[in-house]
Tab-separated table of C-alpha atoms and ligand atoms in Angstrom:
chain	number	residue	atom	x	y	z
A	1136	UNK	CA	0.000	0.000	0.000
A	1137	UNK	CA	1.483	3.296	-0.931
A	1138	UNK	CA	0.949	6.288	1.441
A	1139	UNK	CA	1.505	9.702	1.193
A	1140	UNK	CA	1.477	11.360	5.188
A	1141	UNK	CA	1.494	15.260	4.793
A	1142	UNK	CA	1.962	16.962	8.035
A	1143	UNK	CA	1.903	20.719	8.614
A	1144	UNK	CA	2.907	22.403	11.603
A	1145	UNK	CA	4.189	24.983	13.718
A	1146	UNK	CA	5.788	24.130	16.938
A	1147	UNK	CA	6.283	20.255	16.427
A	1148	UNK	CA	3.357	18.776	17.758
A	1149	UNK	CA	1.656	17.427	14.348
A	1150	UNK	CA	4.832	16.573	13.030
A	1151	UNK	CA	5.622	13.854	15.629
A	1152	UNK	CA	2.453	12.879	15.717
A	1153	UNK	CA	2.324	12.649	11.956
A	1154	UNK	CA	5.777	10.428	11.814
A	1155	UNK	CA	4.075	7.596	14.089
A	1156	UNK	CA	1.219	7.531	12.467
A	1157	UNK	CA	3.372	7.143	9.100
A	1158	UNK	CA	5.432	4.335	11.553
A	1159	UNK	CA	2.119	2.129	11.695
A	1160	UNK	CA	0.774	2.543	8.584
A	1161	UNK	CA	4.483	0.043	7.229
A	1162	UNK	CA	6.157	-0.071	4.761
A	1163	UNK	CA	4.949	2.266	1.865
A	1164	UNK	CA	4.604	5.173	3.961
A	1165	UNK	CA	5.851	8.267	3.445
A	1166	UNK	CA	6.058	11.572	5.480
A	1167	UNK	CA	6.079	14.713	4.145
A	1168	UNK	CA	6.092	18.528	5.545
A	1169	UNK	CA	3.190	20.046	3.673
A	1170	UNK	CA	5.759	22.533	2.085
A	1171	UNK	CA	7.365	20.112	0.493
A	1172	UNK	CA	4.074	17.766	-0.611
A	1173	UNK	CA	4.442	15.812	-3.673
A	1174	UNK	CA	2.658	17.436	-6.659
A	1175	UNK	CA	1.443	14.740	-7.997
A	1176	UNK	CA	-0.164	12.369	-5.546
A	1177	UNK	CA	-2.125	9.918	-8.228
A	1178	UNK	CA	-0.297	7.076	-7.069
A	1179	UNK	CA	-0.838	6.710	-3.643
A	1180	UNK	CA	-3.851	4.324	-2.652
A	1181	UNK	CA	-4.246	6.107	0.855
A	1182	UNK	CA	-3.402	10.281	1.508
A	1183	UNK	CA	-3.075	11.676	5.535
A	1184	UNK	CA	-3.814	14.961	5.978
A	1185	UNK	CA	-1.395	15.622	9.440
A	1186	UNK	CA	-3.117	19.654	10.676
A	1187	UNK	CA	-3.160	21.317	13.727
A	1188	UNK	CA	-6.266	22.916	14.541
A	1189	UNK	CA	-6.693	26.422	13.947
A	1190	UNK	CA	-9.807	28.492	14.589
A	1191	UNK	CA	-11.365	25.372	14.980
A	1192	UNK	CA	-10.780	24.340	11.511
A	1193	UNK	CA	-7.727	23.003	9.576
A	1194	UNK	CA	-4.794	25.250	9.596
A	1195	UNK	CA	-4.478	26.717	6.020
A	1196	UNK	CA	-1.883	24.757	4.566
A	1197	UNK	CA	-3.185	21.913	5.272
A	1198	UNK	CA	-6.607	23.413	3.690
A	1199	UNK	CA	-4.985	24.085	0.662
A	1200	UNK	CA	-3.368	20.606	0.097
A	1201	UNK	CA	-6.577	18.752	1.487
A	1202	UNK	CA	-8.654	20.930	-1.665
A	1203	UNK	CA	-6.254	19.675	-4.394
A	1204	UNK	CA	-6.649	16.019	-3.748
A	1205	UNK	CA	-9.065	14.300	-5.605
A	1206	UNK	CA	-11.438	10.763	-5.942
A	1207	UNK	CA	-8.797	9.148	-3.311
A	1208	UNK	CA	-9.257	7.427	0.576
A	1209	UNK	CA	-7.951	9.753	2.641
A	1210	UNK	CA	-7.771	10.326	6.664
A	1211	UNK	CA	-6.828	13.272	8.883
A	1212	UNK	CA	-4.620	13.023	12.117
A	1213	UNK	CA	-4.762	16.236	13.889
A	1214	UNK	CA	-3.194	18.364	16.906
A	1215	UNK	CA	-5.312	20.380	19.067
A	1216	UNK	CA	-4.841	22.419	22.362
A	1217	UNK	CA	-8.365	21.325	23.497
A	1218	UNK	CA	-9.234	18.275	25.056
A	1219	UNK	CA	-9.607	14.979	22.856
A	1220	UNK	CA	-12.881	14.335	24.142
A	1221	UNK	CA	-14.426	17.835	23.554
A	1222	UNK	CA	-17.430	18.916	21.746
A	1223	UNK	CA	-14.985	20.956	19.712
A	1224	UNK	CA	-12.603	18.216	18.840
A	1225	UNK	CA	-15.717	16.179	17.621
A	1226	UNK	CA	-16.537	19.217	15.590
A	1227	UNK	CA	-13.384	19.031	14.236
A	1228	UNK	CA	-12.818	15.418	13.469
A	1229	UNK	CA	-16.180	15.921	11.957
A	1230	UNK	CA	-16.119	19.460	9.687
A	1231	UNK	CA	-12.710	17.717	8.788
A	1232	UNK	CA	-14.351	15.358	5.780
A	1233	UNK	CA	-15.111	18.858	4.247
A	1234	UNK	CA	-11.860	19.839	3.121
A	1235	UNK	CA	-11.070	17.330	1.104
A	1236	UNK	CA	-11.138	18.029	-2.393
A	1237	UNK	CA	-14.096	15.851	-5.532
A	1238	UNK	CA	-14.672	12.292	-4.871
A	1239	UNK	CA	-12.561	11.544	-1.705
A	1240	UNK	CA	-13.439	9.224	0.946
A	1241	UNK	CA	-12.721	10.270	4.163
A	1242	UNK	CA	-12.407	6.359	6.227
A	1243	UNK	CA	-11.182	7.688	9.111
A	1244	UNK	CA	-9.880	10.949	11.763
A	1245	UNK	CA	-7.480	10.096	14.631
A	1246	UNK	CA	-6.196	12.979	16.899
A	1247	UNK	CA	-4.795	14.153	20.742
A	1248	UNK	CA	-4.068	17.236	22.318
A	1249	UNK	CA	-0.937	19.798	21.328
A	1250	UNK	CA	0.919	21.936	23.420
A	1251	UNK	CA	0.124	24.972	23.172
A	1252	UNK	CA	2.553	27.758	21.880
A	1253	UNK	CA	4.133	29.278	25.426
A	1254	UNK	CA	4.175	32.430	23.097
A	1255	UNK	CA	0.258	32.897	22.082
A	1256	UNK	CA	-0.969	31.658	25.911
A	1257	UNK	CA	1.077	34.494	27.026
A	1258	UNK	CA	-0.676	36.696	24.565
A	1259	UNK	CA	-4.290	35.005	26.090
A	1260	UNK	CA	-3.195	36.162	29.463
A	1261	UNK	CA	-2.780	40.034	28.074
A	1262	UNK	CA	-6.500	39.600	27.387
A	1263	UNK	CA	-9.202	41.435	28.601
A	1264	UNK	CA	-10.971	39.792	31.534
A	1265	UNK	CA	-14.654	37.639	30.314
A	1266	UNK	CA	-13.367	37.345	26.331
A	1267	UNK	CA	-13.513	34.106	24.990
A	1268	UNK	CA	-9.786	33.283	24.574
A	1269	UNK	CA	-8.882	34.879	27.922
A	1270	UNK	CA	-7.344	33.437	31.326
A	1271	UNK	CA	-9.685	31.917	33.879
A	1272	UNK	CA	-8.338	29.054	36.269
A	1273	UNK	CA	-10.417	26.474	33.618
A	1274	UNK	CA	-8.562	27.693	30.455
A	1275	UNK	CA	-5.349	27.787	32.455
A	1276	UNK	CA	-5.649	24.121	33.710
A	1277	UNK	CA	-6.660	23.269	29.817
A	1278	UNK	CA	-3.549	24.629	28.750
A	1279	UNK	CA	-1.234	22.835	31.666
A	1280	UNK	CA	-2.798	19.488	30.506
A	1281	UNK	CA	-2.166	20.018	27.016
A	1282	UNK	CA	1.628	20.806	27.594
A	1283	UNK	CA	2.419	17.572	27.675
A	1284	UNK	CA	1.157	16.279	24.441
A	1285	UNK	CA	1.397	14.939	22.223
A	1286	UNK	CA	3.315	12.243	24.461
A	1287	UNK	CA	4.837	8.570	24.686
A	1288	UNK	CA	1.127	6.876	24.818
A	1289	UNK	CA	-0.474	9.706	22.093
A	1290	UNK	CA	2.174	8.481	19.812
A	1291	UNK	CA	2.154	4.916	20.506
A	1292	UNK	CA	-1.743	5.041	20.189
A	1293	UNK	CA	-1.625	6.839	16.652
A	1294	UNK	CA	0.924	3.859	15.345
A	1295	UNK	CA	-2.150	1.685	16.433
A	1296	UNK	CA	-4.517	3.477	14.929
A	1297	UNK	CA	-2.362	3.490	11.539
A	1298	UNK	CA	-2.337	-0.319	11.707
A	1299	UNK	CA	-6.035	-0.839	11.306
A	1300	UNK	CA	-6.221	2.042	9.273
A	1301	UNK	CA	-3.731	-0.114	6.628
A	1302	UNK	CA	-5.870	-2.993	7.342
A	1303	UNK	CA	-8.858	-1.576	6.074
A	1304	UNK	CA	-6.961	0.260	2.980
A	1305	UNK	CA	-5.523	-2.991	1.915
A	1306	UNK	CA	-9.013	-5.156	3.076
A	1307	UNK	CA	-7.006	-7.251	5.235
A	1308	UNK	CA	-8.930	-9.098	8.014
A	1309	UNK	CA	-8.277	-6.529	10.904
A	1310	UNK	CA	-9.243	-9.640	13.180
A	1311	UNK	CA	-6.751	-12.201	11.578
A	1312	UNK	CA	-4.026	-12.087	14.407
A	1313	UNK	CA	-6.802	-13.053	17.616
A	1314	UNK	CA	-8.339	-15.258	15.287
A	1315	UNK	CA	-5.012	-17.224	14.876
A	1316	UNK	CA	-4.217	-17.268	18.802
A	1317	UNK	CA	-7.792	-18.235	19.611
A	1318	UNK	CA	-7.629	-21.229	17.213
A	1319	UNK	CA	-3.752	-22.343	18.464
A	1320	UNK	CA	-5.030	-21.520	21.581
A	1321	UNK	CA	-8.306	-24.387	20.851
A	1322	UNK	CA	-6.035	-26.965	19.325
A	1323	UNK	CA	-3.933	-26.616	23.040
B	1737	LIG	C1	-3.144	30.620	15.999
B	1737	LIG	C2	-3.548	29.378	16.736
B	1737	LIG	C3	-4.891	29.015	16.761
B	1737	LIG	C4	-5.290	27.852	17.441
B	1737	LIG	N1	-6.615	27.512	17.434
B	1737	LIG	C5	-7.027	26.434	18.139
B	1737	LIG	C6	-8.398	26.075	18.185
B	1737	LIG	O1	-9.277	26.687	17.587
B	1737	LIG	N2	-8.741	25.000	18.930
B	1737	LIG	C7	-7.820	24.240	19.616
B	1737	LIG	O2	-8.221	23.285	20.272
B	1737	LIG	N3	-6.499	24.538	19.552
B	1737	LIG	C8	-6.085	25.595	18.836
B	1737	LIG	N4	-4.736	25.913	18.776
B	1737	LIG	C9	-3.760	25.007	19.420
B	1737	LIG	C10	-3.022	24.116	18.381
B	1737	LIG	O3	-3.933	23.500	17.478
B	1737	LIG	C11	-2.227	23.011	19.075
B	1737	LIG	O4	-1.358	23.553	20.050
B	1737	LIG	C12	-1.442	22.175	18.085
B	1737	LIG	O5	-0.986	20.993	18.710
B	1737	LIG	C13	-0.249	22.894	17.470
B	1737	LIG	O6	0.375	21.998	16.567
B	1737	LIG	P1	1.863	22.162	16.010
B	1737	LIG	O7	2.817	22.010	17.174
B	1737	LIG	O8	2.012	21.045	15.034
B	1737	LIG	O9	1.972	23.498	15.374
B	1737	LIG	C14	-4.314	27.049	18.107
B	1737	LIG	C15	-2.963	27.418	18.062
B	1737	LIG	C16	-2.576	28.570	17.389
B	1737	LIG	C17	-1.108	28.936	17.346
């Protein structure tokens, strides 16, 4: 299965992220910054779209490649500062499908939290008190939790995640390895 991973990023997050999923998806796989993303991507069976989320949508490079690619399966791993089981992360695994350009099939979204940049929380705490995007003890707390992401288990769970994801690109049985201890496991 050929695989074309194209990450964008800013401070390192979706780019790590990105490179395990690539990591579980074998052989086949391969990783590239969205500044440098192939022109031509007709002949890869499966094309990752790696974003960080921005303004609750896709940041824009990743929009722009996402647009161009055409009638082909395609899934999106993405980076957020809010927590994975949000409202607004569902909203974004969801709005996600949308960016893809004619015919594609979205099969699948995986994602985890980001760090936040130190640089635009410092900026949030300059806010003016009772704005959306300023300090409060909650948004403070959301942002300590997120610093340490993506970490060892994110990344570990995205190479999982890339596995099955193969599986069903290539219409393997995802089952096949329990079924073959269960039945070893019968025979004694
Ligand atoms: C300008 C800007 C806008 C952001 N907007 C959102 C947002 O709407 N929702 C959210 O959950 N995180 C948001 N984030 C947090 C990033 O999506 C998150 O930290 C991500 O992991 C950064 O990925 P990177 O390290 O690959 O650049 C924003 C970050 C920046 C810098």
């Amino acid at each position: 299965m050929k695989a074309a991973v194209v990450y964008s990023t800013l401070t390192g997050n979706t780019k790590k992220v990105a490179e395990a999923f690539a990591s579980g998806l074998g052989s086949g796989a391969e990783t590239f910054d969205v500044n440098a993303a192939p022109a031509d991507i007709s002949g890869y069976d499966l094309v990752v779209a790696g974003f960080w989320v921005d303004r609750g949508h896709p940041d824009q490079k990743s929009m722009d490649f996402m647009k161009r690619v055409e009638g082909k399966k395609v899934f999106s791993v993405f980076t957020l500062g809010a927590k994975p089981r949000s409202a607004h992360a569902f909203k974004c695994a969801y709005t996600s499908a949308s960016f893809w350009g004619k015919g594609c099939e979205q099969i699948g979204t995986w994602h985890c939290q980001g760090a936040i940049d130190p640089k635009l929380i410092e900026q949030m705490r300059k806010m003016p008190a009772g704005g959306p995007h300023s300090a409060t003890p909650e948004t403070e707390a959301r942002w300590a939790a997120a610093a340490s992401h993506p970490d060892a288990d994110d990344l570990a769970a995205a190479a999982e995640a890339a596995k099955a994801v193969r599986q069903i690109v290539t219409g393997e049985d995802p089952y096949a390895e329990l079924k073959a201890k269960m039945a070893a496991q019968a025979k004694g």
